[in-house]
Short mmCIF file of C-alpha atoms in Angstrom, two decimals:
data_model
loop_
_atom_site.label_atom_id
_atom_site.label_comp_id
_atom_site.label_asym_id
_atom_site.label_seq_id
_atom_site.Cartn_x
_atom_site.Cartn_y
_atom_site.Cartn_z
CA UNK A 1 -22.86 6.87 27.68
CA UNK A 2 -20.70 5.25 25.04
CA UNK A 3 -20.42 1.49 25.67
CA UNK A 4 -17.39 1.03 23.40
CA UNK A 5 -14.37 0.22 25.51
CA UNK A 6 -10.73 0.61 24.73
CA UNK A 7 -8.82 -2.67 24.85
CA UNK A 8 -5.36 -2.77 26.35
CA UNK A 9 -2.83 -5.49 25.58
CA UNK A 10 0.24 -5.27 27.80
CA UNK A 11 3.74 -5.94 26.54
CA UNK A 12 3.82 -9.40 28.14
CA UNK A 13 0.15 -10.35 27.65
CA UNK A 14 0.87 -12.21 24.41
CA UNK A 15 3.90 -14.42 23.82
CA UNK A 16 6.37 -14.32 20.99
CA UNK A 17 6.87 -17.59 19.08
CA UNK A 18 10.05 -18.64 17.30
CA UNK A 19 9.62 -18.54 13.50
CA UNK A 20 13.15 -19.63 12.64
CA UNK A 21 16.73 -18.37 12.94
CA UNK A 22 15.85 -16.97 16.38
CA UNK A 23 13.35 -14.54 14.89
CA UNK A 24 10.03 -14.12 16.68
CA UNK A 25 6.36 -13.38 15.95
CA UNK A 26 3.52 -12.03 18.08
CA UNK A 27 0.00 -11.65 16.66
CA UNK A 28 -1.81 -8.75 18.32
CA UNK A 29 -5.07 -8.49 16.36
CA UNK A 30 -6.84 -10.07 13.42
CA UNK A 31 -10.03 -8.59 11.95
CA UNK A 32 -11.09 -11.22 9.38
CA UNK A 33 -14.09 -9.24 8.10
CA UNK A 34 -11.85 -6.28 7.27
CA UNK A 35 -8.75 -8.24 6.25
CA UNK A 36 -6.68 -6.49 8.93
CA UNK A 37 -3.86 -8.14 10.84
CA UNK A 38 -1.49 -6.54 13.31
CA UNK A 39 1.74 -8.29 14.25
CA UNK A 40 5.04 -7.60 15.94
CA UNK A 41 8.31 -9.23 14.94
CA UNK A 42 11.74 -9.45 16.47
CA UNK A 43 14.22 -10.31 13.72
CA UNK A 44 17.83 -11.42 14.00
CA UNK A 45 20.52 -10.27 11.57
CA UNK A 46 20.47 -12.35 8.41
CA UNK A 47 16.77 -13.25 8.65
CA UNK A 48 15.03 -12.74 5.32
CA UNK A 49 11.33 -12.78 4.49
CA UNK A 50 10.47 -14.28 1.12
CA UNK A 51 9.86 -11.78 -1.68
CA UNK A 52 6.19 -10.83 -1.50
CA UNK A 53 3.53 -8.50 -2.89
CA UNK A 54 0.89 -6.88 -0.71
CA UNK A 55 -2.75 -6.80 -1.79
CA UNK A 56 -3.52 -3.98 0.64
CA UNK A 57 -1.68 -1.19 2.45
CA UNK A 58 0.90 -1.90 5.14
CA UNK A 59 2.10 0.37 7.95
CA UNK A 60 5.31 -0.48 9.77
CA UNK A 61 7.02 1.05 12.78
CA UNK A 62 10.50 0.05 13.90
CA UNK A 63 11.28 0.27 17.62
CA UNK A 64 14.81 -1.18 17.64
CA UNK A 65 17.51 -2.50 15.35
CA UNK A 66 17.67 -2.12 11.57
CA UNK A 67 16.19 -3.77 8.49
CA UNK A 68 15.71 -2.98 4.82
CA UNK A 69 14.19 -4.13 1.60
CA UNK A 70 16.63 -5.73 -0.81
CA UNK A 71 15.12 -3.63 -3.61
CA UNK A 72 15.64 -0.21 -1.90
CA UNK A 73 18.57 1.77 -0.51
CA UNK A 74 16.98 3.14 2.67
CA UNK A 75 17.30 1.41 6.06
CA UNK A 76 14.51 1.28 8.64
CA UNK A 77 15.91 2.04 12.10
CA UNK A 78 14.37 2.69 15.53
CA UNK A 79 11.74 5.39 15.12
CA UNK A 80 11.26 4.76 11.38
CA UNK A 81 7.72 4.66 9.98
CA UNK A 82 7.04 2.89 6.70
CA UNK A 83 3.97 3.00 4.47
CA UNK A 84 3.59 0.45 1.69
CA UNK A 85 0.75 0.86 -0.81
CA UNK A 86 -1.20 -2.08 -2.15
CA UNK A 87 0.78 -3.76 -4.91
CA UNK A 88 4.20 -3.05 -3.39
CA UNK A 89 6.66 -5.89 -3.84
CA UNK A 90 9.86 -6.44 -1.88
CA UNK A 91 12.16 -8.74 0.12
CA UNK A 92 12.66 -7.90 3.80
CA UNK A 93 16.20 -8.36 5.10
CA UNK A 94 17.20 -7.89 8.72
CA UNK A 95 20.63 -6.32 9.19
CA UNK A 96 20.90 -6.06 13.00
CA UNK A 97 20.10 -8.47 15.82
CA UNK A 98 16.99 -7.86 17.92
CA UNK A 99 15.29 -5.70 15.31
CA UNK A 100 11.75 -5.07 16.53
CA UNK A 101 9.05 -4.05 14.06
CA UNK A 102 5.27 -3.61 14.35
CA UNK A 103 3.20 -4.12 11.18
CA UNK A 104 -0.45 -3.27 10.46
CA UNK A 105 -1.50 -5.03 7.25
CA UNK A 106 -4.66 -5.21 5.19
CA UNK A 107 -5.26 -8.03 2.74
CA UNK A 108 -2.72 -10.71 1.92
CA UNK A 109 0.96 -11.22 1.26
CA UNK A 110 1.49 -13.03 -2.01
CA UNK A 111 4.83 -14.82 -1.67
CA UNK A 112 6.90 -15.15 -4.84
CA UNK A 113 9.86 -17.22 -5.99
CA UNK A 114 12.82 -15.81 -7.94
CA UNK A 115 10.85 -16.19 -11.18
CA UNK A 116 7.89 -14.22 -9.85
CA UNK A 117 5.71 -17.31 -9.45
CA UNK A 118 3.32 -17.48 -6.49
CA UNK A 119 4.55 -19.91 -3.82
CA UNK A 120 1.94 -19.14 -1.15
CA UNK A 121 -0.60 -16.59 0.03
CA UNK A 122 -0.66 -15.50 3.67
CA UNK A 123 -3.33 -13.41 5.39
CA UNK A 124 -4.35 -12.58 8.93
CA UNK A 125 -6.47 -15.69 9.49
CA UNK A 126 -3.68 -18.00 8.32
CA UNK A 127 -1.11 -16.10 10.40
CA UNK A 128 -3.33 -16.42 13.48
CA UNK A 129 -3.77 -20.14 12.85
CA UNK A 130 0.03 -20.53 12.54
CA UNK A 131 0.64 -18.43 15.67
CA UNK A 132 -1.78 -20.46 17.80
CA UNK A 133 -0.29 -23.73 16.54
CA UNK A 134 3.24 -22.51 17.32
CA UNK A 135 2.17 -21.44 20.83
CA UNK A 136 0.82 -24.92 21.42
CA UNK A 137 3.90 -26.58 19.90
CA UNK A 138 6.21 -24.43 22.04
CA UNK A 139 4.24 -25.24 25.22
CA UNK A 140 2.80 -21.75 25.66
CA UNK A 141 -0.73 -21.12 26.95
CA UNK A 142 -3.32 -20.23 24.29
CA UNK A 143 -2.94 -16.46 23.84
CA UNK A 144 -5.91 -14.11 23.96
CA UNK A 145 -5.33 -12.46 20.59
CA UNK A 146 -7.80 -9.70 19.82
CA UNK A 147 -10.02 -11.13 17.06
CA UNK A 148 -12.66 -8.97 15.44
#
């Protein structure tokens, strides 16, 4: 008999934390040995993520609202799937309130200023550390994020 068990995380099992401008973050899984991190965001119109470059592939699925990359014409709406290869560079802009997006990332996000200079590097471990600190700061119980 196979001892590997599926792991279920219910919609309300992990909290969202406020990351600014009313936008929210939930960290679902971090696999440090593989560089994988899975998050869910709820963005409000006008929220913008700093221009960044991915060191690994990213998969995104939008479940509500609308957002785009400043550098492209297409808009991601509910039901949209997005694949970003390693090396892709862009600036996420939310264009509708309550835009909900799930991201599966590998590697790091290298954040860049307007001149293309590196301002910070964010990966799954750092995002988890931030998420746990924000849960504590916002008075939420320590979430049972799937690690490993």
